[in-house]
Tab-separated table of C-alpha atoms in Angstrom:
chain	number	residue	atom	x	y	z
A	906	MET	CA	4.196	-19.911	6.146
A	907	LYS	CA	7.936	-19.796	5.928
A	908	ALA	CA	9.397	-17.383	8.478
A	909	HIS	CA	11.819	-14.801	7.117
A	910	PRO	CA	14.344	-13.127	9.416
A	911	ALA	CA	13.615	-9.463	10.014
A	912	GLY	CA	17.285	-8.517	9.680
A	913	THR	CA	16.897	-6.743	6.343
A	914	SER	CA	13.950	-4.674	7.562
A	915	VAL	CA	15.732	-3.809	10.810
A	916	LEU	CA	18.900	-2.866	8.939
A	917	ALA	CA	16.897	-0.633	6.626
A	918	ALA	CA	15.270	1.040	9.620
A	919	ILE	CA	18.658	1.577	11.258
A	920	VAL	CA	20.060	3.139	8.096
A	921	LEU	CA	16.996	5.376	7.876
A	922	LEU	CA	17.307	6.446	11.498
A	923	ALA	CA	20.965	7.273	11.015
A	924	ALA	CA	20.175	9.387	7.963
A	925	LEU	CA	17.385	11.220	9.740
A	926	ALA	CA	19.524	11.740	12.829
A	927	LEU	CA	22.235	13.284	10.665
A	928	ALA	CA	19.668	15.582	9.074
A	929	SER	CA	18.368	16.586	12.485
A	930	ALA	CA	21.884	17.288	13.734
A	931	CYS	CA	22.764	19.644	10.885
A	932	THR	CA	20.847	22.576	12.307
A	933	GLY	CA	23.133	25.391	11.242
A	934	ASP	CA	23.646	28.561	13.228
A	935	ALA	CA	20.315	30.314	12.831
A	936	LYS	CA	17.480	27.870	12.225
A	937	PRO	CA	16.418	24.495	13.563
A	938	THR	CA	15.995	21.614	11.119
A	939	LEU	CA	12.510	20.231	10.565
A	940	VAL	CA	12.440	16.708	9.114
A	941	ILE	CA	9.368	15.439	7.260
A	942	ALA	CA	9.225	11.757	6.304
A	943	VAL	CA	7.391	10.967	3.042
A	944	GLN	CA	6.524	7.589	1.543
A	945	PRO	CA	8.441	7.316	-1.795
A	946	THR	CA	6.582	7.433	-5.118
A	947	SER	CA	9.449	7.660	-7.614
A	948	THR	CA	13.222	7.287	-8.036
A	949	GLN	CA	15.564	8.982	-5.592
A	950	GLN	CA	16.739	11.496	-8.233
A	951	GLU	CA	13.206	12.501	-9.192
A	952	LEU	CA	12.164	12.669	-5.552
A	953	SER	CA	15.099	14.944	-4.799
A	954	ASP	CA	14.113	17.280	-7.645
A	955	GLN	CA	10.488	17.355	-6.466
A	956	ALA	CA	11.531	17.728	-2.829
A	957	THR	CA	13.449	20.902	-3.626
A	958	GLU	CA	10.258	22.653	-4.742
A	959	LEU	CA	8.284	21.648	-1.673
A	960	GLU	CA	11.169	22.377	0.696
A	961	GLN	CA	11.503	25.880	-0.748
A	962	PHE	CA	7.753	26.434	-0.435
A	963	LEU	CA	7.758	25.379	3.226
A	964	GLU	CA	10.946	27.239	4.146
A	965	GLU	CA	9.381	30.479	2.913
A	966	ARG	CA	6.624	29.981	5.493
A	967	VAL	CA	8.277	28.097	8.385
A	968	ASP	CA	11.205	29.387	10.431
A	969	ALA	CA	13.252	26.211	9.944
A	970	ASP	CA	15.432	24.393	7.437
A	971	ILE	CA	13.066	21.837	5.900
A	972	VAL	CA	14.424	18.381	5.056
A	973	LEU	CA	12.243	15.817	3.247
A	974	ARG	CA	13.207	12.178	3.655
A	975	PHE	CA	11.840	9.170	1.755
A	976	PRO	CA	12.006	5.919	3.777
A	977	THR	CA	11.406	2.633	1.995
A	978	SER	CA	8.707	1.524	4.441
A	979	TYR	CA	6.117	2.846	6.850
A	980	ALA	CA	7.858	0.954	9.653
A	981	GLY	CA	10.879	3.184	9.097
A	982	VAL	CA	8.691	6.288	9.283
A	983	ILE	CA	7.144	5.133	12.548
A	984	GLU	CA	10.540	4.410	14.077
A	985	ALA	CA	11.773	7.869	13.010
A	986	LEU	CA	8.768	9.537	14.680
A	987	ARG	CA	9.206	7.388	17.747
A	988	PHE	CA	12.862	8.252	18.347
A	989	GLY	CA	12.665	11.926	17.429
A	990	HIS	CA	14.432	11.704	14.063
A	991	ALA	CA	11.384	12.982	12.158
A	992	ASP	CA	9.088	15.781	13.264
A	993	ALA	CA	6.231	15.045	10.873
A	994	ALA	CA	5.157	12.492	8.284
A	995	PHE	CA	2.693	11.999	5.443
A	996	MET	CA	1.024	8.601	6.059
A	997	GLY	CA	-1.906	6.418	5.167
A	998	ALA	CA	-4.606	5.980	7.790
A	999	TRP	CA	-3.613	2.507	8.991
A	1000	PRO	CA	0.110	3.366	9.395
A	1001	ALA	CA	-0.966	6.619	11.099
A	1002	ALA	CA	-2.869	4.533	13.646
A	1003	LEU	CA	0.287	2.484	14.223
A	1004	ALA	CA	2.339	5.674	14.610
A	1005	ASN	CA	-0.086	6.759	17.321
A	1006	GLN	CA	0.127	3.356	18.990
A	1007	TYR	CA	3.892	2.826	18.854
A	1008	ALA	CA	5.324	6.364	18.699
A	1009	GLU	CA	2.593	8.339	20.516
A	1010	ALA	CA	2.431	10.511	17.403
A	1011	GLU	CA	-0.763	12.406	16.700
A	1012	VAL	CA	-2.762	13.112	13.579
A	1013	ALA	CA	-2.886	16.861	12.963
A	1014	LEU	CA	-4.224	17.173	9.408
A	1015	ALA	CA	-6.409	15.014	7.191
A	1016	GLU	CA	-6.102	14.868	3.416
A	1017	VAL	CA	-9.224	15.982	1.577
A	1018	ARG	CA	-9.421	14.044	-1.683
A	1019	GLU	CA	-11.467	13.875	-4.861
A	1020	VAL	CA	-13.617	10.826	-4.154
A	1021	ILE	CA	-16.893	9.371	-5.362
A	1022	ILE	CA	-19.557	8.706	-2.739
A	1023	GLY	CA	-22.450	6.808	-4.212
A	1024	ASP	CA	-22.724	8.360	-7.673
A	1025	GLU	CA	-21.416	11.832	-6.824
A	1026	MET	CA	-17.862	13.160	-7.206
A	1027	THR	CA	-17.040	15.176	-4.102
A	1028	GLU	CA	-14.169	16.380	-1.905
A	1029	GLU	CA	-13.911	14.716	1.512
A	1030	PRO	CA	-11.347	13.434	4.029
A	1031	TYR	CA	-13.048	10.054	3.849
A	1032	TYR	CA	-14.743	7.734	1.370
A	1033	PHE	CA	-16.794	4.518	1.250
A	1034	SER	CA	-16.415	1.105	-0.305
A	1035	TYR	CA	-19.139	-1.072	-1.763
A	1036	TRP	CA	-19.988	-4.740	-2.212
A	1037	VAL	CA	-21.035	-5.310	-5.830
A	1038	VAL	CA	-22.564	-8.173	-7.820
A	1039	PRO	CA	-23.274	-8.392	-11.579
A	1040	LYS	CA	-26.460	-6.647	-12.673
A	1041	ASP	CA	-28.105	-9.977	-13.561
A	1042	SER	CA	-27.061	-11.638	-10.297
A	1043	PRO	CA	-29.903	-13.252	-8.319
A	1044	TYR	CA	-28.309	-12.150	-5.021
A	1045	GLN	CA	-29.846	-9.138	-3.291
A	1046	SER	CA	-27.858	-8.968	-0.054
A	1047	LEU	CA	-24.629	-10.177	1.489
A	1048	GLU	CA	-26.536	-12.802	3.415
A	1049	ASP	CA	-27.638	-14.336	0.097
A	1050	LEU	CA	-23.986	-14.984	-0.793
A	1051	ARG	CA	-23.304	-17.648	1.810
A	1052	ASP	CA	-21.151	-20.447	0.311
A	1053	LYS	CA	-20.412	-18.308	-2.766
A	1054	LYS	CA	-17.081	-16.946	-4.023
A	1055	VAL	CA	-15.633	-13.512	-3.233
A	1056	ALA	CA	-12.677	-11.514	-4.605
A	1057	PHE	CA	-11.087	-8.852	-2.398
A	1058	PRO	CA	-8.496	-6.513	-3.931
A	1059	SER	CA	-5.845	-6.996	-1.228
A	1060	GLN	CA	-5.405	-8.432	2.221
A	1061	ILE	CA	-3.947	-5.164	3.584
A	1062	SER	CA	-6.426	-2.781	1.946
A	1063	THR	CA	-8.446	-0.814	4.496
A	1064	SER	CA	-11.261	-0.059	2.061
A	1065	GLY	CA	-11.050	-3.335	0.133
A	1066	TYR	CA	-10.702	-5.812	2.983
A	1067	VAL	CA	-10.532	-4.500	6.556
A	1068	ALA	CA	-13.705	-2.387	6.405
A	1069	PRO	CA	-15.700	-4.979	4.374
A	1070	VAL	CA	-14.783	-7.762	6.813
A	1071	ALA	CA	-15.717	-5.492	9.727
A	1072	ARG	CA	-19.086	-4.949	8.021
A	1073	MET	CA	-19.582	-8.725	7.805
A	1074	VAL	CA	-18.885	-8.925	11.543
A	1075	GLU	CA	-21.352	-6.105	12.193
A	1076	LEU	CA	-24.043	-7.919	10.176
A	1077	GLY	CA	-23.441	-11.123	12.149
A	1078	LEU	CA	-22.252	-13.075	9.109
A	1079	ILE	CA	-18.890	-14.033	10.663
A	1080	SER	CA	-17.457	-13.942	14.172
A	1081	ALA	CA	-15.495	-10.971	15.489
A	1082	ALA	CA	-11.849	-11.173	16.507
A	1083	GLU	CA	-11.476	-13.133	19.740
A	1084	ASP	CA	-8.556	-14.627	21.674
A	1085	GLY	CA	-6.082	-13.606	18.983
A	1086	LYS	CA	-8.094	-15.174	16.163
A	1087	THR	CA	-9.141	-12.928	13.274
A	1088	PRO	CA	-12.444	-13.326	11.402
A	1089	ASP	CA	-12.425	-16.068	8.767
A	1090	THR	CA	-14.290	-15.073	5.596
A	1091	ASN	CA	-14.237	-18.713	4.481
A	1092	ALA	CA	-16.565	-19.465	7.384
A	1093	PHE	CA	-19.152	-17.653	5.238
A	1094	PHE	CA	-17.918	-17.742	1.631
A	1095	SER	CA	-16.928	-20.996	-0.071
A	1096	ASP	CA	-13.763	-19.386	-1.471
A	1097	THR	CA	-11.929	-16.141	-0.744
A	1098	TYR	CA	-9.557	-14.720	-3.364
A	1099	PHE	CA	-7.189	-11.741	-3.244
A	1100	ALA	CA	-7.028	-10.434	-6.780
A	1101	GLY	CA	-4.129	-7.973	-6.451
A	1102	GLY	CA	-6.104	-4.756	-6.926
A	1103	TYR	CA	-9.551	-3.328	-7.595
A	1104	SER	CA	-9.308	-3.683	-11.375
A	1105	GLN	CA	-8.242	-7.320	-11.038
A	1106	ALA	CA	-11.104	-8.066	-8.644
A	1107	TRP	CA	-13.476	-6.493	-11.181
A	1108	GLU	CA	-12.033	-8.676	-13.950
A	1109	ALA	CA	-12.648	-11.773	-11.829
A	1110	LEU	CA	-16.259	-10.710	-11.176
A	1111	LYS	CA	-16.843	-9.824	-14.813
A	1112	ALA	CA	-15.473	-13.196	-15.961
A	1113	GLY	CA	-17.794	-15.053	-13.604
A	1114	GLN	CA	-14.923	-16.447	-11.525
A	1115	VAL	CA	-16.465	-15.024	-8.341
A	1116	ASP	CA	-19.961	-13.988	-7.265
A	1117	VAL	CA	-19.197	-10.744	-5.413
A	1118	SER	CA	-16.412	-8.204	-5.080
A	1119	VAL	CA	-15.633	-4.780	-3.573
A	1120	ILE	CA	-15.046	-1.319	-5.099
A	1121	ALA	CA	-13.917	1.869	-3.332
A	1122	GLY	CA	-14.738	5.502	-3.959
A	1123	ASP	CA	-11.093	6.601	-4.173
A	1124	VAL	CA	-10.142	4.568	-7.255
A	1125	PRO	CA	-9.798	6.308	-10.642
A	1126	GLU	CA	-13.183	7.622	-11.740
A	1127	LYS	CA	-13.068	5.732	-15.058
A	1128	LEU	CA	-12.700	2.385	-13.274
A	1129	TYR	CA	-15.335	3.267	-10.674
A	1130	ARG	CA	-17.906	4.233	-13.319
A	1131	GLU	CA	-17.142	1.136	-15.380
A	1132	ILE	CA	-17.690	-1.145	-12.415
A	1133	LEU	CA	-20.899	0.549	-11.292
A	1134	ASP	CA	-22.256	0.421	-14.854
A	1135	GLY	CA	-21.862	-3.356	-14.838
A	1136	THR	CA	-22.907	-4.143	-11.270
A	1137	ARG	CA	-25.380	-3.577	-8.464
A	1138	VAL	CA	-24.391	-2.378	-4.995
A	1139	ILE	CA	-25.744	-4.683	-2.299
A	1140	GLU	CA	-23.894	-3.329	0.764
A	1141	GLU	CA	-21.512	-0.535	1.778
A	1142	GLN	CA	-19.119	0.367	4.572
A	1143	GLY	CA	-17.504	3.573	5.718
A	1144	PRO	CA	-16.462	6.206	6.324
A	1145	ILE	CA	-12.878	5.157	5.552
A	1146	PRO	CA	-10.275	7.787	6.502
A	1147	SER	CA	-7.880	9.258	3.931
A	1148	HIS	CA	-4.143	9.941	4.336
A	1149	ALA	CA	-2.983	12.107	7.216
A	1150	VAL	CA	-0.217	14.396	8.408
A	1151	VAL	CA	1.210	12.998	11.638
A	1152	PHE	CA	3.316	14.956	14.138
A	1153	SER	CA	5.782	13.460	16.613
A	1154	LYS	CA	4.925	13.845	20.282
A	1155	ASP	CA	7.856	16.255	20.775
A	1156	PHE	CA	7.107	18.579	17.844
A	1157	LYS	CA	6.272	21.950	19.430
A	1158	ASP	CA	5.392	25.531	18.543
A	1159	PRO	CA	6.267	27.823	16.901
A	1160	GLN	CA	7.399	25.486	14.081
A	1161	ARG	CA	4.404	23.216	14.586
A	1162	SER	CA	1.838	25.998	14.043
A	1163	GLU	CA	3.845	27.447	11.163
A	1164	LEU	CA	3.985	24.066	9.435
A	1165	VAL	CA	0.246	23.579	9.843
A	1166	GLU	CA	-0.459	26.938	8.216
A	1167	ALA	CA	1.975	26.215	5.381
A	1168	LEU	CA	0.452	22.802	4.672
A	1169	LEU	CA	-3.041	24.286	4.670
A	1170	GLU	CA	-1.872	26.753	2.020
A	1171	LEU	CA	-0.939	23.824	-0.227
A	1172	GLY	CA	-4.660	23.460	-0.852
A	1173	ASP	CA	-4.558	26.589	-3.044
A	1174	GLU	CA	-4.912	25.441	-6.641
A	1175	GLN	CA	-1.607	27.007	-7.668
A	1176	TYR	CA	0.296	24.868	-5.124
A	1177	ARG	CA	-1.755	21.659	-5.230
A	1178	ASP	CA	0.585	19.797	-7.582
A	1179	LEU	CA	3.407	20.052	-5.047
A	1180	MET	CA	1.453	17.766	-2.752
A	1181	ARG	CA	0.106	15.486	-5.476
A	1182	LYS	CA	3.665	14.356	-6.148
A	1183	PHE	CA	3.951	12.967	-2.632
A	1184	VAL	CA	0.554	12.077	-1.180
A	1185	SER	CA	-1.831	11.124	-3.984
A	1186	GLY	CA	-2.963	12.189	-7.412
A	1187	ILE	CA	-6.402	13.080	-6.017
A	1188	PHE	CA	-5.129	15.442	-3.299
A	1189	VAL	CA	-7.253	18.606	-2.880
A	1190	ARG	CA	-6.180	20.105	0.461
A	1191	PHE	CA	-5.491	19.390	4.106
A	1192	GLN	CA	-7.870	20.184	6.940
A	1193	PRO	CA	-7.243	20.252	10.707
A	1194	THR	CA	-8.296	17.168	12.634
A	1195	THR	CA	-7.339	14.989	15.599
A	1196	THR	CA	-6.335	11.365	15.947
A	1197	ASP	CA	-9.639	10.409	17.537
A	1198	GLU	CA	-11.692	12.280	14.957
A	1199	HIS	CA	-9.914	11.084	11.818
A	1200	LEU	CA	-9.228	7.478	12.814
A	1201	ALA	CA	-12.422	6.720	14.754
A	1202	SER	CA	-13.986	4.496	12.091
A	1203	LEU	CA	-10.691	2.715	11.352
A	1204	THR	CA	-10.249	2.002	15.062
A	1205	GLY	CA	-13.639	0.308	15.016
A	1206	TYR	CA	-12.760	-1.795	11.967
A	1207	LEU	CA	-9.465	-2.939	13.492
A	1208	SER	CA	-11.149	-3.728	16.803
A	1209	ALA	CA	-13.759	-5.874	15.069
A	1210	THR	CA	-11.275	-7.722	12.862
A	1211	GLY	CA	-8.085	-7.812	14.903
A	1212	PHE	CA	-6.122	-7.417	11.676
A	1213	ALA	CA	-2.470	-6.350	11.890
A	1214	PHE	CA	-0.482	-4.332	9.351
A	1215	THR	CA	2.143	-6.502	7.619
A	1216	GLU	CA	5.241	-4.347	8.145
A	1217	GLU	CA	7.550	-5.239	11.015
A	1218	ILE	CA	7.465	-2.716	13.864
A	1219	ARG	CA	9.436	-3.295	17.021
A	1220	PRO	CA	7.570	-3.448	20.353
A	1221	LYS	CA	7.669	-0.445	22.662
A	1222	THR	CA	10.402	-1.961	24.824
A	1223	ALA	CA	13.937	-0.825	24.094
A	1224	GLY	CA	15.010	-4.323	23.077
A	1225	PRO	CA	13.385	-7.649	22.179
A	1226	ALA	CA	10.488	-8.730	24.351
A	1227	SER	CA	11.458	-10.964	27.241
A	1228	GLY	CA	11.560	-14.584	26.182
A	1229	GLU	CA	11.140	-13.751	22.481
A	1230	PRO	CA	13.213	-16.186	20.380
A	1231	GLN	CA	15.990	-14.482	18.437
A	1232	PRO	CA	17.659	-15.763	15.259
A	1233	GLU	CA	20.982	-17.420	15.982
A	1234	PRO	CA	23.980	-16.206	14.009
A	1235	ASP	CA	25.085	-18.478	11.182
A	1236	PRO	CA	28.887	-18.741	11.299
A	1237	ASP	CA	28.996	-20.268	7.828
A	1238	PRO	CA	26.676	-18.453	5.386
A	1239	GLU	CA	27.917	-20.587	2.488
A	1240	ALA	CA	26.511	-23.623	4.236
A	1241	ASP	CA	23.040	-22.047	4.567
A	1242	PRO	CA	20.740	-24.171	2.353
A	1243	ASP	CA	18.175	-21.353	2.047
A	1244	PRO	CA	19.948	-17.964	2.048
A	1245	GLU	CA	17.854	-14.820	2.137
A	1246	PRO	CA	17.751	-12.681	-1.023
A	1247	GLU	CA	19.769	-9.488	-0.878
A	1248	ALA	CA	18.461	-5.954	-1.242
A	1249	GLY	CA	17.533	-4.973	-4.780
A	1250	GLY	CA	19.560	-2.697	-7.032
A	1251	VAL	CA	18.272	0.471	-8.684
A	1252	GLU	CA	19.701	1.884	-11.910
A	1253	PRO	CA	18.991	5.494	-13.026
A	1254	LYS	CA	15.982	5.991	-15.296
A	1255	PRO	CA	17.106	6.699	-18.883
A	1256	ALA	CA	15.892	9.892	-20.499
A	1257	GLY	CA	12.678	9.364	-22.436
A	1258	ALA	CA	11.624	6.182	-20.650
A	1259	THR	CA	8.138	5.987	-19.122
A	1260	GLN	CA	8.326	5.213	-15.415
A	1261	VAL	CA	6.001	2.793	-13.629
A	1262	ASN	CA	6.273	2.477	-9.832
A	1263	VAL	CA	5.261	-0.949	-8.561
A	1264	ASP	CA	4.665	-1.895	-4.917
A	1265	LEU	CA	5.115	-5.576	-4.005
A	1266	ARG	CA	3.646	-6.852	-0.746
A	1267	GLU	CA	1.795	-9.832	0.683
A	1268	TRP	CA	-0.230	-10.611	-1.438
A	1269	GLU	CA	-0.448	-7.886	-4.050
A	1270	ILE	CA	1.368	-6.336	-7.003
A	1271	ALA	CA	0.259	-2.702	-7.272
A	1272	PRO	CA	1.576	-0.572	-10.162
A	1273	ASP	CA	0.791	3.142	-9.966
A	1274	ARG	CA	-0.767	2.981	-13.436
A	1275	ASP	CA	-2.357	0.202	-15.465
A	1276	ALA	CA	-1.364	1.352	-18.977
A	1277	VAL	CA	1.554	3.107	-20.703
A	1278	PRO	CA	2.445	3.978	-24.311
A	1279	ALA	CA	4.614	1.536	-26.257
A	1280	GLY	CA	8.359	2.051	-26.040
A	1281	SER	CA	10.965	2.174	-23.298
A	1282	VAL	CA	9.429	1.477	-19.875
A	1283	TYR	CA	11.350	1.803	-16.597
A	1284	PHE	CA	9.903	-0.216	-13.715
A	1285	LEU	CA	10.807	0.773	-10.150
A	1286	ALA	CA	9.735	-2.140	-7.962
A	1287	ASN	CA	9.458	-1.438	-4.226
A	1288	ASN	CA	9.206	-4.403	-1.861
A	1289	VAL	CA	7.039	-2.905	0.885
A	1290	GLY	CA	6.085	-6.287	2.342
A	1291	GLU	CA	7.710	-8.514	4.937
A	1292	GLU	CA	8.979	-11.250	2.641
A	1293	PRO	CA	11.278	-11.350	-0.399
A	1294	HIS	CA	9.455	-10.952	-3.697
A	1295	GLU	CA	10.290	-10.967	-7.394
A	1296	PHE	CA	8.867	-9.054	-10.349
A	1297	VAL	CA	8.188	-11.058	-13.513
A	1298	VAL	CA	6.851	-9.516	-16.747
A	1299	ILE	CA	4.857	-11.842	-19.030
A	1300	ARG	CA	3.205	-10.978	-22.334
A	1301	THR	CA	-0.170	-12.748	-22.535
A	1302	ASP	CA	-3.836	-12.255	-23.360
A	1303	LEU	CA	-4.828	-14.453	-20.420
A	1304	ALA	CA	-6.329	-12.956	-17.280
A	1305	PRO	CA	-3.854	-12.697	-14.375
A	1306	SER	CA	-5.486	-15.607	-12.559
A	1307	GLN	CA	-5.562	-17.877	-15.629
A	1308	LEU	CA	-1.848	-18.538	-16.206
A	1309	PRO	CA	-0.761	-22.196	-16.188
A	1310	VAL	CA	0.453	-23.484	-12.827
A	1311	VAL	CA	2.568	-26.514	-11.957
A	1312	ASP	CA	3.240	-27.184	-8.262
A	1313	GLY	CA	2.304	-23.613	-7.391
A	1314	ARG	CA	4.651	-22.026	-9.934
A	1315	VAL	CA	3.901	-20.551	-13.356
A	1316	PRO	CA	6.142	-22.624	-15.677
A	1317	GLU	CA	8.226	-19.860	-17.234
A	1318	GLU	CA	9.108	-21.973	-20.275
A	1319	GLU	CA	5.393	-22.180	-21.154
A	1320	VAL	CA	4.700	-18.443	-21.175
A	1321	ASP	CA	6.168	-15.461	-23.013
A	1322	LEU	CA	8.384	-14.230	-20.182
A	1323	LEU	CA	10.132	-11.017	-21.232
A	1324	ASP	CA	12.329	-10.377	-18.212
A	1325	GLU	CA	12.296	-10.337	-14.445
A	1326	ILE	CA	13.767	-8.917	-11.268
A	1327	GLU	CA	15.070	-11.846	-9.258
A	1328	PRO	CA	13.858	-12.179	-5.640
A	1329	PHE	CA	14.958	-9.204	-3.548
A	1330	ALA	CA	14.661	-8.423	0.126
A	1331	ALA	CA	11.875	-6.619	1.942
A	1332	ALA	CA	12.322	-2.876	2.509
A	1333	SER	CA	14.376	-2.500	-0.677
A	1334	SER	CA	13.825	-1.519	-4.309
A	1335	ALA	CA	14.985	-2.755	-7.705
A	1336	SER	CA	14.610	-1.509	-11.271
A	1337	LEU	CA	14.008	-3.069	-14.679
A	1338	LEU	CA	14.135	-1.434	-18.120
A	1339	LEU	CA	12.177	-2.999	-20.995
A	1340	ASP	CA	11.260	-2.024	-24.546
A	1341	LEU	CA	7.584	-3.007	-24.774
A	1342	ASP	CA	5.316	-3.324	-27.796
A	1343	ALA	CA	1.588	-2.629	-27.663
A	1344	GLY	CA	-0.300	-5.515	-26.114
A	1345	SER	CA	-1.481	-7.167	-22.911
A	1346	TYR	CA	0.862	-8.143	-20.105
A	1347	VAL	CA	0.719	-9.688	-16.660
A	1348	PHE	CA	3.085	-8.996	-13.751
A	1349	ILE	CA	3.574	-11.796	-11.235
A	1350	CYS	CA	5.681	-12.884	-8.296
A	1351	ASN	CA	6.564	-16.511	-9.029
A	1352	ILE	CA	8.148	-17.441	-5.714
A	1353	VAL	CA	7.048	-20.772	-4.261
A	1354	GLU	CA	8.011	-21.639	-0.697
A	1355	GLU	CA	7.985	-25.271	0.322
A	1356	GLU	CA	6.625	-26.247	3.708
A	1357	PRO	CA	8.108	-29.754	4.130
A	1358	GLU	CA	6.700	-30.259	7.614
A	1359	GLU	CA	3.204	-29.571	6.335
A	1360	ALA	CA	3.722	-31.252	2.946
A	1361	GLU	CA	2.490	-28.182	1.078
A	1362	VAL	CA	3.755	-25.141	-0.799
A	1363	GLU	CA	3.039	-21.416	-0.507
A	1364	SER	CA	2.649	-19.922	-3.966
A	1365	HIS	CA	2.933	-16.135	-4.080
A	1366	TYR	CA	1.184	-16.167	-7.474
A	1367	GLN	CA	-1.764	-18.211	-6.250
A	1368	LEU	CA	-2.052	-16.048	-3.143
A	1369	GLY	CA	-2.820	-13.060	-5.378
A	1370	MET	CA	0.478	-11.597	-6.586
A	1371	ALA	CA	-0.549	-11.080	-10.216
A	1372	THR	CA	-1.915	-8.063	-12.034
A	1373	ALA	CA	-2.811	-7.055	-15.586
A	1374	PHE	CA	-1.003	-4.318	-17.491
A	1375	THR	CA	-1.565	-2.762	-20.916
A	1376	VAL	CA	0.848	-1.204	-23.372
A	1377	GLU	CA	-0.972	0.991	-25.886
């Protein structure tokens, strides 16, 4: 794989730390400042409007000036917790484990969510995921699927990849992580695909392109029911922990206890929407927990698989590890034959446009909705991966995995390409405004990286960066 310098990600983290440090310094005369880092879900303007409501709610209950900050990556959140520039953070389970590892932060609250376990809708701080095959499939167990084809939703999905692979290790179907080597699913399956999301993996299974796939109990209920109606469950894994509230190691009482009580009150139905804007649309409430209690199962999955989160996090030493090679400065950028893409640019969302937030990462394109009404659509693309990515919108009735490919790239002159965001750097965002008619669309990243020494190419599209989208 082509190595990309981490300069953009490091610069973004530095900018974040400076902003959080400034917020922490502005303490005023009477009250301390309490900084909470939140993963972004919308444009900066909309986040600021939403933040005002939550800040006011918390300030009425906590003796501090509350400041909400929205880093562009989890790595930035972890660095802020580590260096004392954020007191608390709302995080997914895997990043929370990294925050504990790198920043000595601790999980204080677990998110209770509306999830489906088996066939029952319930409210829990955990959920399960399930291996499924078509109803008429002859396969009755995972062991029966040796040398068959599998579609996982994403390579960095805890429920859709990490936990299922850990289950395969537990069943003795593949070897556990050892000597730095992670389990290889292709040692069991003939082909492993990453579809770009649960709905895309279901489409691949439904079309007969693969023999087995995975579904999780925290996806939209409509999709979950549709998949279960057309499949049989042959194996399951869990529990899989939900999002968490993480506190820095230096966050002390009385503000700590006051914040806990205030966040618990957000579970009241009248306040629930405040949290749904930031954590997830299926948020119900928070409940007290500990790092060991909430992340116990995840710790086991990561131990079995040895998988690492894709975002760049610096080691615990103050500087680069001893002997670690560092990129040499290029005195003549114009002579660089392969310059890195710059950070993306974000324009304000026009009034009346429907907004779609899209996360790009290795190897997944994940919009926050799979359908919108016809008309003006504003896409906010967030590169939360390690590498540069682009966002290409194609109108087509083909499945995401069925587009034509030449030398790893979808030939743009052979498809109905409406517009695109050119490649932009990791840890940055970019926007695109389109007027879309009703129909079927596919989003892709069409970057192809040549590996001359290995005489091969790395196609972001073929690695799974494609997803279906509907305009109604």
